XYZ file of C-alpha atoms in Angstrom:
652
model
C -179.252 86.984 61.837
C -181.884 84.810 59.272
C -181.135 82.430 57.284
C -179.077 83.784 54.027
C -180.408 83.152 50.792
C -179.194 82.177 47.467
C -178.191 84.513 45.149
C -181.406 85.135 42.764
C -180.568 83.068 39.161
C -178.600 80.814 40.649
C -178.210 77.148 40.233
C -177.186 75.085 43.513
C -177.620 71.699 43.849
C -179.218 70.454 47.371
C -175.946 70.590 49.238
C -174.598 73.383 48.095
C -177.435 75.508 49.028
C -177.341 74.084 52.500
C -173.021 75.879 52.295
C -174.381 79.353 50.826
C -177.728 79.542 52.970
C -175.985 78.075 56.064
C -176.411 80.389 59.070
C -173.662 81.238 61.050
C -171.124 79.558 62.862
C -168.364 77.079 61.878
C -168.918 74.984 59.061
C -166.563 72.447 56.771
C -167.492 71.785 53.985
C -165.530 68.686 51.943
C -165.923 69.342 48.381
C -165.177 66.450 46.302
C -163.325 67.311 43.007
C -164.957 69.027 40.541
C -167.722 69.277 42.917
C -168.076 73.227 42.228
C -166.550 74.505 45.063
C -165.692 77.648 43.905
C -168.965 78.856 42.574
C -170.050 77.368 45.704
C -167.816 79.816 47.470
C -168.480 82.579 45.159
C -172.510 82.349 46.341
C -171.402 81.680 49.574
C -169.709 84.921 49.828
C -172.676 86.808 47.236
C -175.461 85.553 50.050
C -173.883 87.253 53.140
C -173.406 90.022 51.025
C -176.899 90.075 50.062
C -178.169 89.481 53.663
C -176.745 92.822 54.548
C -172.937 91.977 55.949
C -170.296 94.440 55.055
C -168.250 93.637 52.516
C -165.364 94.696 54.364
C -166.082 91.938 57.008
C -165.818 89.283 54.933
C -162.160 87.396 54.266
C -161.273 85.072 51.954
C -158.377 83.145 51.882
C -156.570 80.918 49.358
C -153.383 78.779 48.417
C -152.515 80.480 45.298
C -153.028 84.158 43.669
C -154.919 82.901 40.702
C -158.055 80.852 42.736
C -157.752 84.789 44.583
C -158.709 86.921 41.197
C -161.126 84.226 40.097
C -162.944 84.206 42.894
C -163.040 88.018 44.009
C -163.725 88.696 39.847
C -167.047 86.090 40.113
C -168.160 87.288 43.476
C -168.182 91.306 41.969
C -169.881 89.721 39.088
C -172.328 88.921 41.388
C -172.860 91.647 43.528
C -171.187 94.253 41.963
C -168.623 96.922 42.736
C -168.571 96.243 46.600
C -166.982 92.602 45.672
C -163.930 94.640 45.672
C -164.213 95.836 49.746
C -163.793 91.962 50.454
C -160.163 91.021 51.613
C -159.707 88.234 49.343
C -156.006 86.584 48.618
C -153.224 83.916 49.776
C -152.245 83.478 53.349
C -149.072 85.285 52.212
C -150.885 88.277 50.799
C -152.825 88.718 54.114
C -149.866 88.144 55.602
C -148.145 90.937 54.218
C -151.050 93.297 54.328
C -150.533 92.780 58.315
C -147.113 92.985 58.660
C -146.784 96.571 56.863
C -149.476 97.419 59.163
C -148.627 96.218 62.615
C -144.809 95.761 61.552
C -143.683 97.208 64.924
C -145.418 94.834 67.447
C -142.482 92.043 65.799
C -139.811 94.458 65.401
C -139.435 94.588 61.630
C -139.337 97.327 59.113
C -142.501 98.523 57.395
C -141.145 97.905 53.888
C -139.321 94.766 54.095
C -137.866 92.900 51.259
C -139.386 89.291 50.063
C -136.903 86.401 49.728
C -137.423 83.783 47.170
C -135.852 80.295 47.653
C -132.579 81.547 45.301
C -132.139 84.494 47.237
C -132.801 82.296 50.858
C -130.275 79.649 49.505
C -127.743 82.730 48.837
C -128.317 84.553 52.452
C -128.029 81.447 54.085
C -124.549 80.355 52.079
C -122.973 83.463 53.088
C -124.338 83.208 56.844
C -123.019 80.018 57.747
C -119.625 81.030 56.136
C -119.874 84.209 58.194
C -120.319 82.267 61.656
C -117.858 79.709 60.476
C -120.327 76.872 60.021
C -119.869 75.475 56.714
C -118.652 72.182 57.963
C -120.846 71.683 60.479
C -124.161 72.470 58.602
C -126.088 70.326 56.304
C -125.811 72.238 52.658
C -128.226 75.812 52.647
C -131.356 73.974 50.928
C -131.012 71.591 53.755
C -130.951 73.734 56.248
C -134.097 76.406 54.230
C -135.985 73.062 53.991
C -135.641 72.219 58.114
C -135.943 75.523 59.361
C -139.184 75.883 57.270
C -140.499 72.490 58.217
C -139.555 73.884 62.006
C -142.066 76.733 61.286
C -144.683 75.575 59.332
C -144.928 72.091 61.770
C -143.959 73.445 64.927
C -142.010 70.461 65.251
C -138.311 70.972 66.863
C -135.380 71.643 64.734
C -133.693 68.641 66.486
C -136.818 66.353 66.052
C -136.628 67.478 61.911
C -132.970 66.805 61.970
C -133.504 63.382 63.720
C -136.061 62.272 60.720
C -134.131 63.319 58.004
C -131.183 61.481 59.437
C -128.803 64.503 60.032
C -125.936 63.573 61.894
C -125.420 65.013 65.407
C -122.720 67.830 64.763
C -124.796 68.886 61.655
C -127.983 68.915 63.900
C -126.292 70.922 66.758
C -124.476 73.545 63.755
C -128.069 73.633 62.380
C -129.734 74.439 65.618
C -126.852 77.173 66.641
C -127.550 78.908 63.620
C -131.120 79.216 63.810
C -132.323 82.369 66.088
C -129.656 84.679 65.037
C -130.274 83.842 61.255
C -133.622 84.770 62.225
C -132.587 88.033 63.901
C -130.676 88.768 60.824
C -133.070 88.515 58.681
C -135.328 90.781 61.165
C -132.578 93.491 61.347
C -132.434 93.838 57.677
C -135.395 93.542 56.686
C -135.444 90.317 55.079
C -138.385 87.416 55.593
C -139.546 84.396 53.286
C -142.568 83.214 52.582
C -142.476 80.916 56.099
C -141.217 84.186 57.694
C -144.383 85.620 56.775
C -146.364 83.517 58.485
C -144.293 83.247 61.210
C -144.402 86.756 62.093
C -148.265 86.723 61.503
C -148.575 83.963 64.347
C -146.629 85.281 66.531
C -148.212 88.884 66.037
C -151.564 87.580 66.480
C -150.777 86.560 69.970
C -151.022 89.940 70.649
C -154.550 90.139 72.635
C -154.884 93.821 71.541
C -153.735 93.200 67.283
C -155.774 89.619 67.468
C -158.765 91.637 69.162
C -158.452 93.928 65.974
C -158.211 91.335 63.054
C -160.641 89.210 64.686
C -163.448 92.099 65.159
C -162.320 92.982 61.795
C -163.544 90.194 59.915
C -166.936 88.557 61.302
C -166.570 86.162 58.440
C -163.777 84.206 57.586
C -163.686 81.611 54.290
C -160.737 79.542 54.113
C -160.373 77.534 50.639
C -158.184 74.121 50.445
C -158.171 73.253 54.260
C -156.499 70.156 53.552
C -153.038 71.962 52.448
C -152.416 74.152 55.773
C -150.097 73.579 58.332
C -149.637 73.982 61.751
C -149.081 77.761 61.699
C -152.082 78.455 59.099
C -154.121 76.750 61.194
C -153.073 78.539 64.001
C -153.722 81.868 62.249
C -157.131 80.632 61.233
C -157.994 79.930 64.785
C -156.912 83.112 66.352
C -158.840 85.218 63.547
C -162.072 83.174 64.573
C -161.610 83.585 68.139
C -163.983 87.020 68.399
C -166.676 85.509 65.855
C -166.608 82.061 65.290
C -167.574 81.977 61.846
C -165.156 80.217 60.153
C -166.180 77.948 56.767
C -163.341 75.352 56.090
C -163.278 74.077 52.503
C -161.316 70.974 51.317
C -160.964 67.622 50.744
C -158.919 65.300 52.806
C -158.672 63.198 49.807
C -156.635 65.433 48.074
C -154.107 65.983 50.657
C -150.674 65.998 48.584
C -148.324 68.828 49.861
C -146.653 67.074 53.451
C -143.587 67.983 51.752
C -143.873 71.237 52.187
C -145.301 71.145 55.790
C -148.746 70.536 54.724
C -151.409 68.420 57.604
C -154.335 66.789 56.530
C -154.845 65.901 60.316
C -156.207 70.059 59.964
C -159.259 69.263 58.305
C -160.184 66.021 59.490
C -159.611 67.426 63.485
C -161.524 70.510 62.138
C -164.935 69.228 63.804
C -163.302 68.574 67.235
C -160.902 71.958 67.088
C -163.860 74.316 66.496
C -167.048 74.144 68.315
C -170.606 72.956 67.182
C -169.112 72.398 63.863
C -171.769 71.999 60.510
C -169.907 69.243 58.162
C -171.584 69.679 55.006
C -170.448 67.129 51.863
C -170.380 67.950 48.096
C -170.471 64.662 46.555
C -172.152 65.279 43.179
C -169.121 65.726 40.516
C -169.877 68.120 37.257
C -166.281 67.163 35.467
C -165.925 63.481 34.917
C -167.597 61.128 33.423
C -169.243 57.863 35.669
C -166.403 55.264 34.826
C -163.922 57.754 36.285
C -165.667 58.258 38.779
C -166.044 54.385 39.835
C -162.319 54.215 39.300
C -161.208 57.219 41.846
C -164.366 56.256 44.184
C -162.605 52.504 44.306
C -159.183 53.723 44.969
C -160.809 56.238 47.452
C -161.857 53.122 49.770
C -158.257 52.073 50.203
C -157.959 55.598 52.254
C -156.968 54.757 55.864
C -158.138 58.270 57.179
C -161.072 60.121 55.446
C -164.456 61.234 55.406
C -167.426 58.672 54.523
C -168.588 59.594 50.860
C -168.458 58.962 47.084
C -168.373 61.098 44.278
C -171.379 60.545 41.569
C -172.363 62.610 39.066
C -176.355 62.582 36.949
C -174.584 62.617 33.474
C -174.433 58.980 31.615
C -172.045 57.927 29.396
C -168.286 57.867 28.917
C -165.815 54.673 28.270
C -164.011 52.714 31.422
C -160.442 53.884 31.804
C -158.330 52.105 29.751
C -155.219 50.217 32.047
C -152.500 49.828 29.510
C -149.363 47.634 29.971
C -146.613 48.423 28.132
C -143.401 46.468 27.403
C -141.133 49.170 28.592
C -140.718 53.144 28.789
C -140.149 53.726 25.330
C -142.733 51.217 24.036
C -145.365 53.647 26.692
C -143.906 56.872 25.751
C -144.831 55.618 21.357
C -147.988 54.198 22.786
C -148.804 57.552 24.486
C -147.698 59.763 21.969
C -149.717 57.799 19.054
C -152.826 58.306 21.235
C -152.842 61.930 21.648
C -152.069 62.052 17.973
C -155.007 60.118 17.655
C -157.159 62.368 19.926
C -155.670 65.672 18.328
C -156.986 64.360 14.730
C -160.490 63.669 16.329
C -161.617 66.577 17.454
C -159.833 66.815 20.779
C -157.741 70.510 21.279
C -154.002 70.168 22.032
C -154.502 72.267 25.358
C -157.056 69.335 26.249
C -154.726 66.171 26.442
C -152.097 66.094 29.752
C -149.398 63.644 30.317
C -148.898 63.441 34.409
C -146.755 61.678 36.264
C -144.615 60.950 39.689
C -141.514 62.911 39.111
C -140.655 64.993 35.938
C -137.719 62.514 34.754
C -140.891 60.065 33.328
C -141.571 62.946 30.766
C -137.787 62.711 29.059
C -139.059 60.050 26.194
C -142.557 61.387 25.716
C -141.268 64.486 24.894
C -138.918 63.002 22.613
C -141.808 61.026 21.059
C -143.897 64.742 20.326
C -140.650 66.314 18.909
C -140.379 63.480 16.560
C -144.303 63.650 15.696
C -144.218 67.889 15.758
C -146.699 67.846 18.746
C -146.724 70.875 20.582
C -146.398 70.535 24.286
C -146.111 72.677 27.494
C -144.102 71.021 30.417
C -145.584 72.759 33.385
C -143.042 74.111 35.941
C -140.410 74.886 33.623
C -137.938 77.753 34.646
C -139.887 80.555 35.908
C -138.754 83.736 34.146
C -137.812 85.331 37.326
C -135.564 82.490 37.961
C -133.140 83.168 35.321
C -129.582 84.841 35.757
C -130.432 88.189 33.543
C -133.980 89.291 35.245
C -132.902 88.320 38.299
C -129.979 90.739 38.034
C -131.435 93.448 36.557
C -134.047 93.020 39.398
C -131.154 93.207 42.286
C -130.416 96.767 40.701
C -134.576 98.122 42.042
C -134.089 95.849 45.211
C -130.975 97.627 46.549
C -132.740 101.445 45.824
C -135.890 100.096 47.545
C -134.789 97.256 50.176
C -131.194 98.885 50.879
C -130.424 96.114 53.569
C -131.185 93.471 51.079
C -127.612 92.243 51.205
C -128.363 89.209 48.755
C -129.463 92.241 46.289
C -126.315 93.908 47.238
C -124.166 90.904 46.903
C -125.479 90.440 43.072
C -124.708 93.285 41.960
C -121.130 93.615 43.534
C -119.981 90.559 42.127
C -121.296 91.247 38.485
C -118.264 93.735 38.099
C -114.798 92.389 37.492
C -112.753 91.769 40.441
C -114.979 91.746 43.103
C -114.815 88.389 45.539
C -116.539 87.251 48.542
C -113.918 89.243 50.404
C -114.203 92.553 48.595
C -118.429 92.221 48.258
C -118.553 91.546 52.228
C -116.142 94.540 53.019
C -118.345 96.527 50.528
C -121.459 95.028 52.366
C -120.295 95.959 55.692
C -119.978 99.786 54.464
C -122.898 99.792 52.897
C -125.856 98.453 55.239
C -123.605 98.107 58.794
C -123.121 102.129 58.357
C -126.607 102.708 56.957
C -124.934 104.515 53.949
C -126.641 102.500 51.155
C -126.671 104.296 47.761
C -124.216 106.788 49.192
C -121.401 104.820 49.958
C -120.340 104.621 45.809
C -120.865 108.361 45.843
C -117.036 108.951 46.095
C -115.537 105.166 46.577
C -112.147 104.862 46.975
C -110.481 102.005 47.345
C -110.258 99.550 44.309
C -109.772 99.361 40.801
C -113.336 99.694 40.335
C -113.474 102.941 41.644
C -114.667 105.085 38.028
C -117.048 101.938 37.405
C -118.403 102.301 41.392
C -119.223 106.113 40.858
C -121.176 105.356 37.519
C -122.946 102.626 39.721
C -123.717 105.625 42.236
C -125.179 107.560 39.575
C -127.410 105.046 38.198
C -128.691 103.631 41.468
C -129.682 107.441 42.266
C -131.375 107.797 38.944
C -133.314 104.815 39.681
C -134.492 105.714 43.213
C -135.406 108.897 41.510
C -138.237 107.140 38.779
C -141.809 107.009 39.728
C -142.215 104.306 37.676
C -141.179 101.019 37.572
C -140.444 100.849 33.336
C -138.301 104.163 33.653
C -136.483 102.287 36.776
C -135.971 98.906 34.986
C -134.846 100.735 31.673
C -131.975 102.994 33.748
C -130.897 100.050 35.409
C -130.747 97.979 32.014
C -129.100 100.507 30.532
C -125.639 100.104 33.305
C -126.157 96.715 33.347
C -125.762 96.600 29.484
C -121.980 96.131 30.288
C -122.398 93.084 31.689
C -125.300 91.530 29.394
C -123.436 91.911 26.074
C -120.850 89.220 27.274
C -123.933 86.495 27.941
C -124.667 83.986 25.507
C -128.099 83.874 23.844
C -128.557 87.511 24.423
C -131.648 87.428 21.598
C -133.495 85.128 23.722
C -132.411 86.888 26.893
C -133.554 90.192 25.538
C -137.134 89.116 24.894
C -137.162 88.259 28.182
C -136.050 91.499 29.077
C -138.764 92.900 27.263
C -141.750 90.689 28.639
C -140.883 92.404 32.362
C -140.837 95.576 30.633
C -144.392 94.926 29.488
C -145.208 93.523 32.944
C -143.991 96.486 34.520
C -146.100 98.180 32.706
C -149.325 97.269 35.227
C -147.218 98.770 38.635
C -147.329 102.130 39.702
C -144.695 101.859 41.465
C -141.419 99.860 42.155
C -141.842 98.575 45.559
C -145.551 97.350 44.019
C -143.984 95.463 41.241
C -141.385 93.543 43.560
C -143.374 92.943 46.239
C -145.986 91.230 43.272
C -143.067 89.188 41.802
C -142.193 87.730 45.366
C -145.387 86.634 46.227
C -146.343 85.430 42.638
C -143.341 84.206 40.697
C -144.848 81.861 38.127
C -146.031 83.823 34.968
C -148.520 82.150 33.100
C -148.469 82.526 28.894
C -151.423 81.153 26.778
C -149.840 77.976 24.880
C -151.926 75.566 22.894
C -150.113 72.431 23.387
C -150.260 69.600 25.082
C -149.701 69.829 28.935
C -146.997 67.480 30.793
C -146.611 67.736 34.502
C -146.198 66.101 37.487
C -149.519 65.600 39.866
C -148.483 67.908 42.427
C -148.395 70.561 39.601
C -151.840 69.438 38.505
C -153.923 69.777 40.986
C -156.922 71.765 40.663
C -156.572 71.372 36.676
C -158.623 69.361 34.352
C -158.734 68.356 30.726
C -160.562 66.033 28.363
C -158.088 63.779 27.935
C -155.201 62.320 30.538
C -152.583 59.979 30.354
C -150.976 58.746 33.613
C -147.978 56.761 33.419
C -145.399 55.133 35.057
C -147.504 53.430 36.696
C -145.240 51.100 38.565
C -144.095 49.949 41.719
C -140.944 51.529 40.976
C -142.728 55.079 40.160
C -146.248 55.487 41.250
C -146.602 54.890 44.177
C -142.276 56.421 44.784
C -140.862 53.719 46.578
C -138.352 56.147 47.588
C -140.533 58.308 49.865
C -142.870 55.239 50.738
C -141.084 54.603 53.801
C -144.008 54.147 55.924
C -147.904 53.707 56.087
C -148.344 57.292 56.288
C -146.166 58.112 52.792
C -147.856 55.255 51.058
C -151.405 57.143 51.997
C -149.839 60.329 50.303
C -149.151 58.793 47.282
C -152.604 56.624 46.772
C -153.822 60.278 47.382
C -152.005 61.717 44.729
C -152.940 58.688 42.585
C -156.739 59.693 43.274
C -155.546 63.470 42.531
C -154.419 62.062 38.861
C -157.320 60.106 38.207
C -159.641 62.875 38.757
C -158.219 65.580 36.534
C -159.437 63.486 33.896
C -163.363 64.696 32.396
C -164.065 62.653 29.506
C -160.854 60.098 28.535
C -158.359 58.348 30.813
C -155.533 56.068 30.587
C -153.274 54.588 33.111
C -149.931 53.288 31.685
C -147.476 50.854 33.106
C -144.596 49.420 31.265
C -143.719 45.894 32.749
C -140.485 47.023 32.899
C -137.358 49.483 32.815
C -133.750 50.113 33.620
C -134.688 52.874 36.666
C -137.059 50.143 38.037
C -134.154 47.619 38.145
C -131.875 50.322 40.010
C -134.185 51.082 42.739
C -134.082 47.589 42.974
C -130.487 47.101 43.213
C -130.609 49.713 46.034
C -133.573 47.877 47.844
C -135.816 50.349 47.767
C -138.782 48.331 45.766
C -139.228 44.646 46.421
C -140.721 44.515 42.408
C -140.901 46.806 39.600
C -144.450 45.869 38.180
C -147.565 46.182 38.989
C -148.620 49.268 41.357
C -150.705 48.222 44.161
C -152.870 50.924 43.791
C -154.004 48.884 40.452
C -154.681 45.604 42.612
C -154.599 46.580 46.373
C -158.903 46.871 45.412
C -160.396 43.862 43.522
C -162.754 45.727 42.129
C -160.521 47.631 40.006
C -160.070 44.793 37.548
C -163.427 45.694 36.441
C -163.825 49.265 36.591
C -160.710 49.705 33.336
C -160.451 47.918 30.249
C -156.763 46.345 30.231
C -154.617 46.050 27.134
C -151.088 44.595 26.816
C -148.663 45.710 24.507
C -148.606 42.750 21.830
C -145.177 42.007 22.849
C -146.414 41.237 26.759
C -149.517 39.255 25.436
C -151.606 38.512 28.563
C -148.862 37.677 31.094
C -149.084 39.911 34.577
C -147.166 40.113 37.703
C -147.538 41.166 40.845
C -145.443 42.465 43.467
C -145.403 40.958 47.350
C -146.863 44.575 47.888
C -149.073 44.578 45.343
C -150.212 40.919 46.875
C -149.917 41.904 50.714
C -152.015 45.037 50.113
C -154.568 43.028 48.014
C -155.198 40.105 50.787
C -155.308 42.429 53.106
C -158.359 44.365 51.618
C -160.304 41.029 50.900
């Protein structure tokens, strides 16, 4: 095949002509931030088309559902109706499309139900109780947390249990428990999210299914290299194994989700895992101004493992980043709030200003300060609305007519009515899935004072397995579960809740559609013109005008409490970077000198100093790149940590 060519009308800089006219092979491209890597991708994906590769040939994977729908809605505004033949969506998504498909090559039902990290926490509670393991087992998030680290790393659960300290019996409980909680899950058609790609792996390994996926799709696109682990990666490398035409995009420097089982050793090993690889670099930045830009390019040179570049951008203008040192919390949360006050009454949209930080306790006294000053504000990841008590139960009623082996569904909706224990529900359990009666078993129950309200339950499961659509199911089930709703507090608040799934339901044709699209996307976003708080992790991939970072500290930013080695202090100067470069026009970095949480680390010896963060000294240029202020009660008096001082020697 010729070279591709750019779409007709477009405008590409230099190297990101070289990533959409690129000929085949493998290819990684690091996109800087705000580099326009998705319109990058978008033309990347328009040229092939152009050139005369089937749509259908074409995948395109992401981390989250929304980058999905932007991108597959800009590529069909590019070329059209056949955008929508491209298989475009989350590694979870293609997971599942795979799964329904070749279900029986891993032994699991076609229709399987989705577990979200409630429900997991639940299932696991009542296994370990079931096998008698409650003593010797770490508590269930614990154990989610390890067993999904053992998945997603391919480390050993013994290994896991060894770093996070676990004691021996716990390790050896958590170990036991492992393969037939997995067969569990398996024979009742139950997975996770890391089940999902577990089951995809090891399905792949299949010569015949890989042979199919991999003919399948001659070109694969994989967005935000930088945040797969070891299984994604694996998956990536058995769908290229036919083709070899696999384009990598990420940045190394924005590598903040180990956590979660997350490598960035995946994208800078890309090169050596996949032959004759094409590194391609988008440097040029079209969000932030050039002072920014100094400022994240500076702290970008204290990165131990990256890729040679620097960000730059053609625009002039814009103010150095103000470095502002308050006298304590409260004195930065005032300071803070006065400023985006300010900003507001300039010109600058409430939706345009963000408050990040380290950890979500640091937003407690700015949010006081906007209540006091009536300035709206959105704290991103806030309960989810599918995380609270009332959907989640009216949900359970669907999940048990659909997913009849769901025995966390089953489990809810037992113990809503009076009476019903552990003991009763796991009896009731055993009846209902271990004798494959499901819905029939409350037909004629005997058995229990409940008996009348068990038959009405028969009859209004049956009515909802009966509705074709998901609003006629969720109002049946509403209306049994009405008996248990009128005794919960708030019910105004709950009912409007009640009535935004209603309205959501609304888009689903069916029920299994609906629940299989709240598993894999739980967050709902609402339009809310405020002012955005959130943490950096949450952040990532956002922008706005105006951002304050604060906290700071060596107490906060970098955590001392996860900066137990070399490697967890490069994670958080990366997610310092990550912060800094949300910002487009305005930015300010806050540090109070100090406060009470600082001091209590300290007591606890996890931070040798609670003031200045060596990200703001390890690299003398820094002094020059922001315009310092002191709160007048500080006056010009600084102090810095033996970190702050170690790390800054050692760079000079």
């Amino acid at each position: 095949m010729g070279k591709f060519h750019s779409v007709k009308g477009a405008k590409l800089n230099d190297r990101q002509k070289m990533v959409v006219e690129s000929l085949g092979g493998h290819q990684l491209v690091i996109a800087s931030a705000g580099s326009g890597k998705t319109k990058t991708l978008v033309h990347r994906v328009a040229a092939l088309v152009s050139a005369d590769v089937d749509p259908e040939r074409i995948l395109l994977l992401t981390f989250t559902r929304k980058a999905a729908d932007e991108m597959k809605e800009r590529v069909t505004a590019l070329i059209g109706d056949s955008g929508e033949d491209i298989t475009c969506g989350t590694f979870h998504s293609f997971a599942l499309m795979l799964l329904r498909k070749f279900h029986e090559a891993v032994k699991i039902p076609r229709h399987f139900s989705i577990l979200d990290d409630k429900d997991e926490q639940s299932l696991v509670d009542m296994f370990r109780n079931d096998m008698g393991l409650n003593a010797s087992t770490p508590q269930p998030r614990t154990i989610m947390e390890i067993y999904g680290l053992h998945i997603n790393t391919g480390k050993e659960i013994q290994r896991i249990c060894e770093e996070k300290g676990i004691s021996n019996r716990q390790t050896k409980g958590t170990v036991k428990m492992f393969v037939p909680y997995m067969k569990y899950k398996q024979a009742n058609a139950m997975l996770n999210f890391d089940d999902m790609l577990y089951y995809l792996e090891l399905m792949l390994r299949d010569t015949t299914i890989r042979d199919r996926v991999s003919n399948r799709y001659k070109y694969v696109l994989v967005d935000e290299y930088q945040d797969t682990n070891w299984v994604q990666s694996q998956i990536v490398k058995h769908i290229a194994s036919k083709h070899h035409n696999i384009m990598a995009v990420g940045d190394e420097a924005q590598s903040i989700y180990k956590f979660r089982g997350a490598d960035y050793e995946n994208i800078m090993k890309f090169p050596k895992d996949f032959d004759n690889c094409e590194v391609i670099k988008l440097e040029q930045n079209y969000r932030s101004t050039k002072p920014i830009l100094a400022l994240a390019n500076a702290v970008s040179q204290s990165f131990v493992h990256k890729f040679e570049k620097e960000m730059f951008t053609v625009s002039e203008g814009g103010s150095k980043p103000v470095y502002y040192r308050a006298s304590d919390e409260m004195e930065q949360a005032q300071y803070v709030a006065s400023k985006i006050q300010e900003a507001i009454r300039n010109g600058t949209p409430p939706h345009e200003c963000a408050v990040l930080f380290r950890a979500n306790s640091s937003a407690l006294l700015i949010e006081s300060q906007l209540d006091s000053m009536r300035i709206p504000y959105y704290k991103a990841g806030d309960r989810s609305l599918f995380d609270k008590a009332h959907i989640r139960d009216l949900l359970a009623y669907l999940k048990v007519c659909y997913y009849p082996t769901d025995t966390v569904a089953w489990s809810r909706v037992l113990h809503m009515h009076p009476g019903v224990g552990s003991v009763t529900a796991t009896k009731i359990i055993s009846e209902v899935i271990d004798n494959r009666r499901y819905i029939s078993a409350f037909k004629d129950y005997k058995g229990t004072k409940n008996e009348d309200t068990f038959k009405a339950l028969y009859k209004a499961l049956r009515s909802i397995r009966n509705q074709e659509g998901p609003v006629d199911a969720l109002n049946i089930a509403f209306s049994y579960y009405r008996q248990f709703f009128s005794k919960l507090s708030n019910t105004p608040a709950r009912l409007k809740d009640i009535e935004f799934l209603l309205k959501k339901a609304k888009d689903f044709a069916s029920c299994r559609k609906m629940l299989t699209d709240i598993a894999l996307n739980p967050s709902v976003e609402k339009e809310f013109n405020g002012v955005v708080l959130s943490t950096v992790h949450s952040a990532k991939g956002l922008e706005w005008d105006s951002v304050w970072i604060i906290n700071v500290t060596d107490a906060k930013f970098p955590n001392s409490y996860f900066c137990k080695s070399d490697e967890e202090l490069e994670e958080e100067r990366r997610l310092f970077y990550v912060a800094i470069t949300r910002a487009k026009k305005k930015l300010t970095i806050v540090a109070p000198m100090s406060d009470e949480e600082a001091s209590e680390y300290l007591a606890k010896g996890y931070v040798e100093n609670s003031h200045e963060s060596p990200f703001m000294t390890e690299n003398p240029q820094i002094d020059k790149l922001v315009r310092t202020q002191y709160s007048g009660a500080i006056g010009s008096a600084t102090s810095r940590s033996p970190l702050s001082r170690r790390l800054r020697s050692e760079y000079e």
